[in-house]
Short mmCIF file of C-alpha atoms and ligand atoms in Angstrom, two decimals:
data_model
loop_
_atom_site.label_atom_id
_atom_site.label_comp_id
_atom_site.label_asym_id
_atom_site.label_seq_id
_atom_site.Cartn_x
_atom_site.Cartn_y
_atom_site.Cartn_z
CA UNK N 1 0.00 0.00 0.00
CA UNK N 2 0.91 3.55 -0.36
CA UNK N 3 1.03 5.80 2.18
CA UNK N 4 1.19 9.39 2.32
CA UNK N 5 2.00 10.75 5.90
CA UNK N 6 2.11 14.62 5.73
CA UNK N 7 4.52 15.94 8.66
CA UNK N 8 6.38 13.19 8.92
CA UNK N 9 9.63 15.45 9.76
CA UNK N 10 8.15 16.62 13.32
CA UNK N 11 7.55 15.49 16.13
CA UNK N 12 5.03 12.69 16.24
CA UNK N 13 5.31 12.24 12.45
CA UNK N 14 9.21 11.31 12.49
CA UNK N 15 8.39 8.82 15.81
CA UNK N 16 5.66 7.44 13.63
CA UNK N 17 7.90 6.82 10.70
CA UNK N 18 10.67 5.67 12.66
CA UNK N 19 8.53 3.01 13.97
CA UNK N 20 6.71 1.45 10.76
CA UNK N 21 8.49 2.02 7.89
CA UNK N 22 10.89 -1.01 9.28
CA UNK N 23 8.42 -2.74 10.40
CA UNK N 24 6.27 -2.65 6.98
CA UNK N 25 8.90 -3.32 4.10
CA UNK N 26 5.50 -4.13 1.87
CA UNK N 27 4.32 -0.50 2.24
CA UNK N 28 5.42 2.25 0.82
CA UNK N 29 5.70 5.60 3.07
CA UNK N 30 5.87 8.91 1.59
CA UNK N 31 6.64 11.88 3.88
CA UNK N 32 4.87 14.87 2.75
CA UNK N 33 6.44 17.57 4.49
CA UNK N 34 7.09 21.58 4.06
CA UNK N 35 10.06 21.53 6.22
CA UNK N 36 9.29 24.52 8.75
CA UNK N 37 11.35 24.91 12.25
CA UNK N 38 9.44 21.96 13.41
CA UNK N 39 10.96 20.09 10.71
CA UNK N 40 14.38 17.74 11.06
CA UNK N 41 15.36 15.55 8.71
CA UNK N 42 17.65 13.74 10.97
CA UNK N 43 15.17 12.81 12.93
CA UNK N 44 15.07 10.53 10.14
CA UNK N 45 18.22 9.19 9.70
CA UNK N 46 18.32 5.78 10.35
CA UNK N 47 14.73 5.63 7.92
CA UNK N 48 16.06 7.86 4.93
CA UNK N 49 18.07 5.32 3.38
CA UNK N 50 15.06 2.38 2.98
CA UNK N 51 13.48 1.71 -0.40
CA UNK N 52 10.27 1.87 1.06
CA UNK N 53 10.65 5.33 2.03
CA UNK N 54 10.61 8.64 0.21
CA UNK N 55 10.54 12.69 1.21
CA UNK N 56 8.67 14.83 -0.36
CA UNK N 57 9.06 18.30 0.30
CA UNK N 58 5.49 20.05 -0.33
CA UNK N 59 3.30 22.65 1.48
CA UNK N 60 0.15 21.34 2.30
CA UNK N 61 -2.05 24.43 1.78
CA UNK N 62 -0.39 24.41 -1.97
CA UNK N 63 -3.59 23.15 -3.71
CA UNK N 64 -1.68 22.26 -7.42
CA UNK N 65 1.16 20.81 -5.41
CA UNK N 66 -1.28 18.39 -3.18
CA UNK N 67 -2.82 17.58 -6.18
CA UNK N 68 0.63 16.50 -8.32
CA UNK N 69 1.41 14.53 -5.46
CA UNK N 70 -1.66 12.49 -5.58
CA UNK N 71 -1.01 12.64 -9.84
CA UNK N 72 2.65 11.38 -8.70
CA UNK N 73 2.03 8.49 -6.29
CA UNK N 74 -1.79 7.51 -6.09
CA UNK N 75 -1.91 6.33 -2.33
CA UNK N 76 -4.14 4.85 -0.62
CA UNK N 77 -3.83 6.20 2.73
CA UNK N 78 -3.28 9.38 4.01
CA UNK N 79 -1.78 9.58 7.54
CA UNK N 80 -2.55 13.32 8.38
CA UNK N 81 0.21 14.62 11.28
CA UNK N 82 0.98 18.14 9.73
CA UNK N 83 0.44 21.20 11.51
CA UNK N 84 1.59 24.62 13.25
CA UNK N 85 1.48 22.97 16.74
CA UNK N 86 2.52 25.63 19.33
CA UNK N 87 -0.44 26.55 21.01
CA UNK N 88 2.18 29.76 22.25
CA UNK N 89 2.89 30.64 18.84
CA UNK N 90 -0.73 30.84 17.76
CA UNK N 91 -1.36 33.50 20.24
CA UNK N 92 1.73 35.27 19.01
CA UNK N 93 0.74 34.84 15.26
CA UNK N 94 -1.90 32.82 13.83
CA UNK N 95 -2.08 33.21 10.49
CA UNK N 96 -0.01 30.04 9.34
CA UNK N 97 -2.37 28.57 11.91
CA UNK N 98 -5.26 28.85 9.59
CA UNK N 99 -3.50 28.45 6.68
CA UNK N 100 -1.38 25.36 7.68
CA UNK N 101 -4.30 23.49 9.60
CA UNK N 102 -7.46 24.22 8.23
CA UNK N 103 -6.18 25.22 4.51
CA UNK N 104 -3.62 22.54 4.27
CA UNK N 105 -6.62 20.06 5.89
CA UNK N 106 -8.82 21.53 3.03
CA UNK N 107 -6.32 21.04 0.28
CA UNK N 108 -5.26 17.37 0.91
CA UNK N 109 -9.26 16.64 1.44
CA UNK N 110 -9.69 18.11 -2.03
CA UNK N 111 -7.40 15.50 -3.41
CA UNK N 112 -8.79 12.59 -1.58
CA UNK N 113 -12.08 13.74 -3.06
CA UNK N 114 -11.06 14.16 -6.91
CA UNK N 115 -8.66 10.93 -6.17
CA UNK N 116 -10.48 8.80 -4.66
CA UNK N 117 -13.45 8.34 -6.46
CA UNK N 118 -14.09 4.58 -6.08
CA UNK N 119 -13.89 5.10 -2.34
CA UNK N 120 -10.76 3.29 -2.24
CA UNK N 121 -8.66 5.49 0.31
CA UNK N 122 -8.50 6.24 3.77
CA UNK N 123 -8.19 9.68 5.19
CA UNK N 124 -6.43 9.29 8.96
CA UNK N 125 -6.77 12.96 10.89
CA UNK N 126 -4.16 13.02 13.87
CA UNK N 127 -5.69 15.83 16.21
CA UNK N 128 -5.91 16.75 19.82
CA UNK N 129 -7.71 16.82 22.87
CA UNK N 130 -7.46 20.57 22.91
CA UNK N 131 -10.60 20.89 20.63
CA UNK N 132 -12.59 19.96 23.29
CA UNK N 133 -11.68 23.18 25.32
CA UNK N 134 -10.85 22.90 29.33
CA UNK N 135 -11.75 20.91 31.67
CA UNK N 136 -12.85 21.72 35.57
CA UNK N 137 -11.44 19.95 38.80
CA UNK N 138 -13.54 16.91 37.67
CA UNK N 139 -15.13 14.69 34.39
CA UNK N 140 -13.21 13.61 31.31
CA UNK N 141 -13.34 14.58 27.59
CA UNK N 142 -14.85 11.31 25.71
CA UNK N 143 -15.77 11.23 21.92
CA UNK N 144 -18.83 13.15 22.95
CA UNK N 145 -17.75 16.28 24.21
CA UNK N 146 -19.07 19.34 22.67
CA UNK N 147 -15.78 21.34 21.00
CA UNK N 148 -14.99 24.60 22.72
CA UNK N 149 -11.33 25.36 21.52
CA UNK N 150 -9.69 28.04 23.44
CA UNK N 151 -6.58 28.91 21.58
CA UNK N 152 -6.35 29.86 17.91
CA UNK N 153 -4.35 26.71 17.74
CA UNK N 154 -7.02 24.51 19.01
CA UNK N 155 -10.14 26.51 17.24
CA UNK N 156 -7.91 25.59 13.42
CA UNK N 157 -7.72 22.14 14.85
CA UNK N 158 -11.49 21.87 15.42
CA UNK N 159 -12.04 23.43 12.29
CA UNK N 160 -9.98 21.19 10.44
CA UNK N 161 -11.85 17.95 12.38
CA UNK N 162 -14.56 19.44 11.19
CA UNK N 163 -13.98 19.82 7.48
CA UNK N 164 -12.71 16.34 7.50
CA UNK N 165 -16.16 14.83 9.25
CA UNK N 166 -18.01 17.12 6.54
CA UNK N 167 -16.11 15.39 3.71
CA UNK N 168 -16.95 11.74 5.10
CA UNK N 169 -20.82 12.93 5.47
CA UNK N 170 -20.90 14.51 2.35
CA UNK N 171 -18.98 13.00 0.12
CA UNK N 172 -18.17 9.74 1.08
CA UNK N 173 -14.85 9.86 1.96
CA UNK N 174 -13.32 7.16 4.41
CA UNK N 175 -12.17 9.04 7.49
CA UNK N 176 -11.12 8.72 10.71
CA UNK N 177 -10.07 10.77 13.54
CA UNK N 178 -8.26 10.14 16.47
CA UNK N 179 -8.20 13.19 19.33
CA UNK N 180 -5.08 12.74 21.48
CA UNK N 181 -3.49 14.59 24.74
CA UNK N 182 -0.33 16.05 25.51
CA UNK N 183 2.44 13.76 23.75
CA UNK N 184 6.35 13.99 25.03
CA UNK N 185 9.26 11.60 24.06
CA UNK N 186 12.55 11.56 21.78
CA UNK N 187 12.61 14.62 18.66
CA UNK N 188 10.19 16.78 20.47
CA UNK N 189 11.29 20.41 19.73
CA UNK N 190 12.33 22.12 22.48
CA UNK N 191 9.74 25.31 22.54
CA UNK N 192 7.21 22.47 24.26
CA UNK N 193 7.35 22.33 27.90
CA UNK N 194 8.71 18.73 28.59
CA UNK N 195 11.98 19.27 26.48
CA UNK N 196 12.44 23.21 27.34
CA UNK N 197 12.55 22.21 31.17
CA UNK N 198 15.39 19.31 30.94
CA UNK N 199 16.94 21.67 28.04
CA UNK N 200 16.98 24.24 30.43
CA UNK N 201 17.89 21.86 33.56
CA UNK N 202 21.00 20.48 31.57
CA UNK N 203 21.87 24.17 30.84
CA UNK N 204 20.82 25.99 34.24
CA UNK N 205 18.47 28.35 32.84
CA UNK N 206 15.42 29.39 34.21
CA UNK N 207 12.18 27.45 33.89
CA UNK N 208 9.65 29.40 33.46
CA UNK N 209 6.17 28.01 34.76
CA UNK N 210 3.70 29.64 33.76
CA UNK N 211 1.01 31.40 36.45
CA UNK N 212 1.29 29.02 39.54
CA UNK N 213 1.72 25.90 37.85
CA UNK N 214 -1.53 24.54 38.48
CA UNK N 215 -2.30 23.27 35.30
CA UNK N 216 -2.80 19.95 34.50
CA UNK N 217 -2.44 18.13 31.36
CA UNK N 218 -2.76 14.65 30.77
CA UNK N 219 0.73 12.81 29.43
CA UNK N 220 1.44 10.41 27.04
CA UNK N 221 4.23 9.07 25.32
CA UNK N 222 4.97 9.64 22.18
CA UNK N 223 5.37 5.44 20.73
CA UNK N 224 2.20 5.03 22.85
CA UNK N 225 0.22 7.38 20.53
CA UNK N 226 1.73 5.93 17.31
CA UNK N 227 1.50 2.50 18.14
CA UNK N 228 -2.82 4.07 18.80
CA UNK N 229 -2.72 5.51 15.44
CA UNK N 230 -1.51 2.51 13.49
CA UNK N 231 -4.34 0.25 15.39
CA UNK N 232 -6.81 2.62 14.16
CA UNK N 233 -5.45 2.60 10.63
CA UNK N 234 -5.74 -0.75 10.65
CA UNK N 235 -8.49 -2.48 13.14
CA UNK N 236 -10.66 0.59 13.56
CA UNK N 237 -14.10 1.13 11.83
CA UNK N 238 -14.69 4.16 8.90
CA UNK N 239 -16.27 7.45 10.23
CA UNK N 240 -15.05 6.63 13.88
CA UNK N 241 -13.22 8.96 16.25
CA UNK N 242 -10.80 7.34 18.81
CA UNK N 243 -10.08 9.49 21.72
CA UNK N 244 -6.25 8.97 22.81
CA UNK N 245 -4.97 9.42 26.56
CA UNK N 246 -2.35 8.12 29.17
CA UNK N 247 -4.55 8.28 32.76
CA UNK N 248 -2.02 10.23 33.79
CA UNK N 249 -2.88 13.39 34.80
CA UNK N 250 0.01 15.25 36.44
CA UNK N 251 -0.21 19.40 37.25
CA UNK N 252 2.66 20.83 35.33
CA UNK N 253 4.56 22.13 37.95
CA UNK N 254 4.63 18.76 39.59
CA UNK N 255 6.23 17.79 35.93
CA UNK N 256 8.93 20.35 36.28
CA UNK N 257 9.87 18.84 40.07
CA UNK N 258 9.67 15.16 38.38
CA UNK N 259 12.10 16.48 35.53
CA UNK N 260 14.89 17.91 37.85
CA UNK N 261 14.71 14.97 39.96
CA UNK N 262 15.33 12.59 37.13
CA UNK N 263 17.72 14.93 35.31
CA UNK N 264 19.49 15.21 39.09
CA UNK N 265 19.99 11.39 39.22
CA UNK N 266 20.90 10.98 35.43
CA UNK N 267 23.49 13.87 35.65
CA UNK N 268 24.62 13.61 39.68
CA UNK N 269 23.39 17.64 40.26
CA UNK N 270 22.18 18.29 43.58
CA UNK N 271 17.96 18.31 42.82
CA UNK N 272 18.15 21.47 45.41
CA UNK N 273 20.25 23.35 42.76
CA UNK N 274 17.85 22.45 39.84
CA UNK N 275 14.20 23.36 42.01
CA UNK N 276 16.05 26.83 42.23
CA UNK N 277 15.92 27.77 38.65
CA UNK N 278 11.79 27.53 38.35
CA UNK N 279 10.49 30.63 37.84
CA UNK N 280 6.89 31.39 37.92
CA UNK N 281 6.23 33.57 34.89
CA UNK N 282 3.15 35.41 33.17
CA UNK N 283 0.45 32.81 32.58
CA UNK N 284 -0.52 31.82 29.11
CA UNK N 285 -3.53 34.30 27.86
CA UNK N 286 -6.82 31.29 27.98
CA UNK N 287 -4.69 29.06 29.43
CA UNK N 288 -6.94 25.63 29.61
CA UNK N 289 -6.36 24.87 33.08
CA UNK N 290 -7.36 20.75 32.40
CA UNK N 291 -6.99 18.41 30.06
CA UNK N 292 -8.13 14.28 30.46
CA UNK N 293 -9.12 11.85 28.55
CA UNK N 294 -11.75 8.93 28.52
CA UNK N 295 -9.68 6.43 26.42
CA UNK N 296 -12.02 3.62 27.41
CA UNK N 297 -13.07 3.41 23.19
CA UNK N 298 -9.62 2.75 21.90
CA UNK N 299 -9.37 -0.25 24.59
CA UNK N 300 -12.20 -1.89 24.52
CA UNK N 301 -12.78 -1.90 20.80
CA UNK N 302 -9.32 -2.10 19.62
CA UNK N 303 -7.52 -3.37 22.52
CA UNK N 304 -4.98 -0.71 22.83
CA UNK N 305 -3.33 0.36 26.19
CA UNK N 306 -0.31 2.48 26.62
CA UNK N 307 3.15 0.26 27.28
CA UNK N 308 4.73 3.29 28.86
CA UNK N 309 4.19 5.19 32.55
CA UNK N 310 5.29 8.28 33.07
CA UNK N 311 8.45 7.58 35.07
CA UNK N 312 9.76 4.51 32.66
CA UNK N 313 9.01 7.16 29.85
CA UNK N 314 10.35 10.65 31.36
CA UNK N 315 13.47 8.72 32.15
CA UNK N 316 13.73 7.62 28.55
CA UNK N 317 13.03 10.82 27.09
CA UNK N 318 15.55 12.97 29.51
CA UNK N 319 18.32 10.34 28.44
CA UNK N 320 17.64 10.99 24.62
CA UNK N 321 18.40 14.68 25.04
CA UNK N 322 21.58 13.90 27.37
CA UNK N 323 22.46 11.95 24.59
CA UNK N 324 21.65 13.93 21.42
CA UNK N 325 23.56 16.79 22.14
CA UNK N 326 24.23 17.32 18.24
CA UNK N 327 20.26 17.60 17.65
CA UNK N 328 19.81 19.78 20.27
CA UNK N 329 22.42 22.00 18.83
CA UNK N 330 21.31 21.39 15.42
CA UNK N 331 17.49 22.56 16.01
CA UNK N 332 18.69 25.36 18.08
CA UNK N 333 19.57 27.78 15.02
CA UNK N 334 19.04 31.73 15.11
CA UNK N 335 15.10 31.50 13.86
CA UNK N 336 14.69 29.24 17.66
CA UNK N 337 16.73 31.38 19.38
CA UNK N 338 14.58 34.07 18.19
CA UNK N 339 11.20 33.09 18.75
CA UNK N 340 12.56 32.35 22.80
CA UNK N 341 13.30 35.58 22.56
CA UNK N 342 10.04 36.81 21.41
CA UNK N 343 8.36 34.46 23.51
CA UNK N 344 9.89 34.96 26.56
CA UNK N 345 11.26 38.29 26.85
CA UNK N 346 7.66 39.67 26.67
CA UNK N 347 6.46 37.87 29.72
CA UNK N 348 7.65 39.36 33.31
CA UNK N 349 8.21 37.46 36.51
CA UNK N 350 4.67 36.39 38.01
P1 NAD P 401 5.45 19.37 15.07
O1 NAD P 401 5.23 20.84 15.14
O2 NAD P 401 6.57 18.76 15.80
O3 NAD P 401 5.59 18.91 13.54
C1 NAD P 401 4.76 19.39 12.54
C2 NAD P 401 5.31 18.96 11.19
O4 NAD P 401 4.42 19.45 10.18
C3 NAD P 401 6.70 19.54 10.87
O5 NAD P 401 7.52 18.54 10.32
C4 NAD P 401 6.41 20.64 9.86
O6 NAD P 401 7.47 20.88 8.95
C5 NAD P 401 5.19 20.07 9.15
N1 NAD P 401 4.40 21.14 8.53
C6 NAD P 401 3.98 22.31 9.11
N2 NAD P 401 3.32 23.06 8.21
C7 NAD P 401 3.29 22.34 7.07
C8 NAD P 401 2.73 22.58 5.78
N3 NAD P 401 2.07 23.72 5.50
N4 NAD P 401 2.88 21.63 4.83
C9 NAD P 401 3.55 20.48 5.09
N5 NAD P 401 4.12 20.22 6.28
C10 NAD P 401 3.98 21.13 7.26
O7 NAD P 401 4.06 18.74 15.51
P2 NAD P 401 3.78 17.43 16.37
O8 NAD P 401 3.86 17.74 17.81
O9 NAD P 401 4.57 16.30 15.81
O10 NAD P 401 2.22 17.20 16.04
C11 NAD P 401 1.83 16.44 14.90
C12 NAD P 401 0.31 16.40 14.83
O11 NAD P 401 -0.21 15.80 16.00
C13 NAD P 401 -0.35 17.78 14.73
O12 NAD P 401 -1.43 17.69 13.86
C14 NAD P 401 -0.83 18.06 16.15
O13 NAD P 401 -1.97 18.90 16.14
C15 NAD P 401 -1.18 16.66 16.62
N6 NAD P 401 -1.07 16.44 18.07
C16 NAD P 401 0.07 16.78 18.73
C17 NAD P 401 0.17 16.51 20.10
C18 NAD P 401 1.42 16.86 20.89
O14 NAD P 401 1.41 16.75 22.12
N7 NAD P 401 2.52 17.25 20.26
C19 NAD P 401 -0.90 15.90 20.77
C20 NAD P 401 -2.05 15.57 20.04
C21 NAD P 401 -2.11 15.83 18.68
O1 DAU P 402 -3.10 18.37 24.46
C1 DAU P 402 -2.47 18.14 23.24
C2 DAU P 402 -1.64 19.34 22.86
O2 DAU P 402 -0.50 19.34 23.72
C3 DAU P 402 -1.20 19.34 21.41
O3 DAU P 402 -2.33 19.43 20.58
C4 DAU P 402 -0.25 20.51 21.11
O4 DAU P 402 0.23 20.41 19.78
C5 DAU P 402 0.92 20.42 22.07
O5 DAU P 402 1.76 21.53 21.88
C6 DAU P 402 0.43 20.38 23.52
O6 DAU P 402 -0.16 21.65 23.90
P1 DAU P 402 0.10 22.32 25.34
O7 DAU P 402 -0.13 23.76 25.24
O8 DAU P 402 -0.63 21.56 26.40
O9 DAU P 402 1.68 21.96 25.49
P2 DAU P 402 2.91 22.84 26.00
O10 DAU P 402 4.09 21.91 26.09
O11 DAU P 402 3.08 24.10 25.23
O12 DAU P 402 2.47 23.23 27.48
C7 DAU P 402 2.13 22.24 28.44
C8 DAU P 402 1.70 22.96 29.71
O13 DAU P 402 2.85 23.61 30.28
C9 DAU P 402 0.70 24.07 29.46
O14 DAU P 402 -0.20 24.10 30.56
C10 DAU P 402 1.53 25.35 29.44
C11 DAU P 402 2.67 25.04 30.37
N1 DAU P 402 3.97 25.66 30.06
C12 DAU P 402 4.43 25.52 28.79
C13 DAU P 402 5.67 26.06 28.43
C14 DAU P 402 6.19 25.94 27.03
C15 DAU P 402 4.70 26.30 31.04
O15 DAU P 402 4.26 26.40 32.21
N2 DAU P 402 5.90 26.83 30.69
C16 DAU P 402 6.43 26.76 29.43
O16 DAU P 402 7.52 27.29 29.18
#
């Protein structure tokens, strides 16, 4: 089969990538990606030199260019990661937002549509549980909840969920959707608050929490969620959303006190020296103070649990960036240092 996963040189996409394109000589992967600052090729490395794997270097929201791709390769599925994923950076600027997430959404929906006319494809939308707005001290966001984004990040998400579920009502098209919380693990950029905090640990910078800290966002990682996504793809029904989740809700300064105690132990630092550098900072403007999810769906129809917890996983991750000094210093080029910059040096001590 062909596959076309757009954004497949981020985050998620790369750990998705990394983990099937091995694993599934007989398909063919095709990474459709525009290579922005999320982007890093050598995240995939070790993948890059496999025949069943090719790059692609395409903007999503390029309507012609979507459409000579599907001209060029005719797949059959479409794994859909890409996106402007900062939910910081959307309140800073959120035009690429809208035109990354819900044009780009729109595009590559145009050319399922005017591809796939015998209904032979499969359109898979990777989104998040931050369409479903915030939670209070108590419930859980199922399949059900009513969207009520917050940040311009989260209302193009919706949006794009919602073009996609239009295109399956309306025209047929095979889709399916899987909503998934906070993901952390090996290649996630460092603007992201699980990487900037051991970043900034390893370094003794600040780390800036912001408002008191109280926030709580459910944490998963980030094989978990691709070993979800390929279950879907392949044992879940058409015109289904899965929600995605850990059970592990953990209030993000609690996170930060986790991360310099495991970075303390990993690097032999006193864990007094590393508390000292948090610094409470400016909140986020409609910060979403919960986030949890009901994964109950995923596991009892497709028998999917997460393999990792959140201490056998944190440990991981904080070892990968001890270890990957190189793409740390790689990703860390002047347009990073200058969105920290811009990021940070606007918000004052809390
Ligand atoms: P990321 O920012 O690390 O990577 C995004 C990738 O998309 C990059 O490789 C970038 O170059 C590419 N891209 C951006 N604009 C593009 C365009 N116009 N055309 C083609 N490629 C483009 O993001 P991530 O954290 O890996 O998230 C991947 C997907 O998963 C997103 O859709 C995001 O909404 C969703 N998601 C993320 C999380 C999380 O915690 N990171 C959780 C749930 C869902
Ligand atoms: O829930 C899924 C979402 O998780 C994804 O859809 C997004 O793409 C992904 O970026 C993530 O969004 P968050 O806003 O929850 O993640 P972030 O790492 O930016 O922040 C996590 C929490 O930590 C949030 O409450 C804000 C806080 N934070 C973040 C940063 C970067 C800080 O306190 N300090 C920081 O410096």
């Amino acid at each position: 089969m062909k596959i076309l996963v757009t954004g497949g040189a981020g985050f998620i996409g790369s750990n998705f990538l990394q983990l099937l394109v091995p694993r599934h000589p007989e398909h063919e992967f095709i990474n459709v990606d525009k290579l922005t600052y999320a982007a890093n090729l050598e995240n995939l490395r070790e993948v890059a030199s496999l025949p069943n794997y090719r790059l692609e270097q395409v903007d999503i929201a390029d309507g012609p260019a979507v459409d000579a791709l599907f001209e060029r390769h005719a797949p059959e599925l479409v794994v859909h990661f890409a996106a402007e994923s900062h939910v910081d950076r959307s309140i800073l600027g959120p035009a690429e937002f809208v035109r990354t997430n819900i044009e780009g959404t729109f595009q590559l929906l145009e050319a399922c549509r005017k591809h796939w006319k015998t209904q032979a494809g499969l359109f898979h939308h990777v989104s998040t549980d931050e369409v479903y707005g915030s939670l209070g001290a108590t419930g859980l966001f199922t399949e059900e909840t009513r969207y009520d984004p917050s940040s311009p990040y989260s209302a193009s998400k919706a949006s794009s969920d919602h073009l996609v579920r239009a295109y399956a009502r309306t025209y047929g098209l095979r889709t399916r959707v899987t909503n998934c919380s906070n993901n952390y693990g090996p290649y996630q950029f460092p603007e992201k608050l699980i990487p900037l905090m051991i970043l900034n640990c390893l370094e003794r910078k600040p780390l800036p929490v912001y408002g008191k800290g109280e926030n709580i966002r459910d944490w998963l990682y980030v094989g978990d969620h691709c070993e979800a996504i390929w279950q879907v793809i392949e044992a879940g029904k058409d015109g289904q959303t899965y929600n995605i989740g850990g059970h592990n809700e953990v209030k993000n300064l609690d996170v930060v006190h986790l991360l310099c105690s495991i970075v303390a132990e990993e690097t032999g630092t006193p864990e007094a020296e590393l508390r000292a550098l948090i610094k409470f900072v400016q909140d986020r403007p409609g910060h979403d103070l919960r986030y949890a999810i009901d994964a109950s769906k995923i596991q009892r129809e497709l028998g999917w649990t997460p393999r990792e917890t959140f201490d056998t996983g944190l440990r991981k991750t904080v070892r990968w960036y001890i270890q990957s000094a190189d793409w740390v210093r790689q990703v860390r080029s002047g347009d990073y240092r200058k969105w920290l910059e811009r990021n940070y040096g606007t918000r004052t001590s809390a």
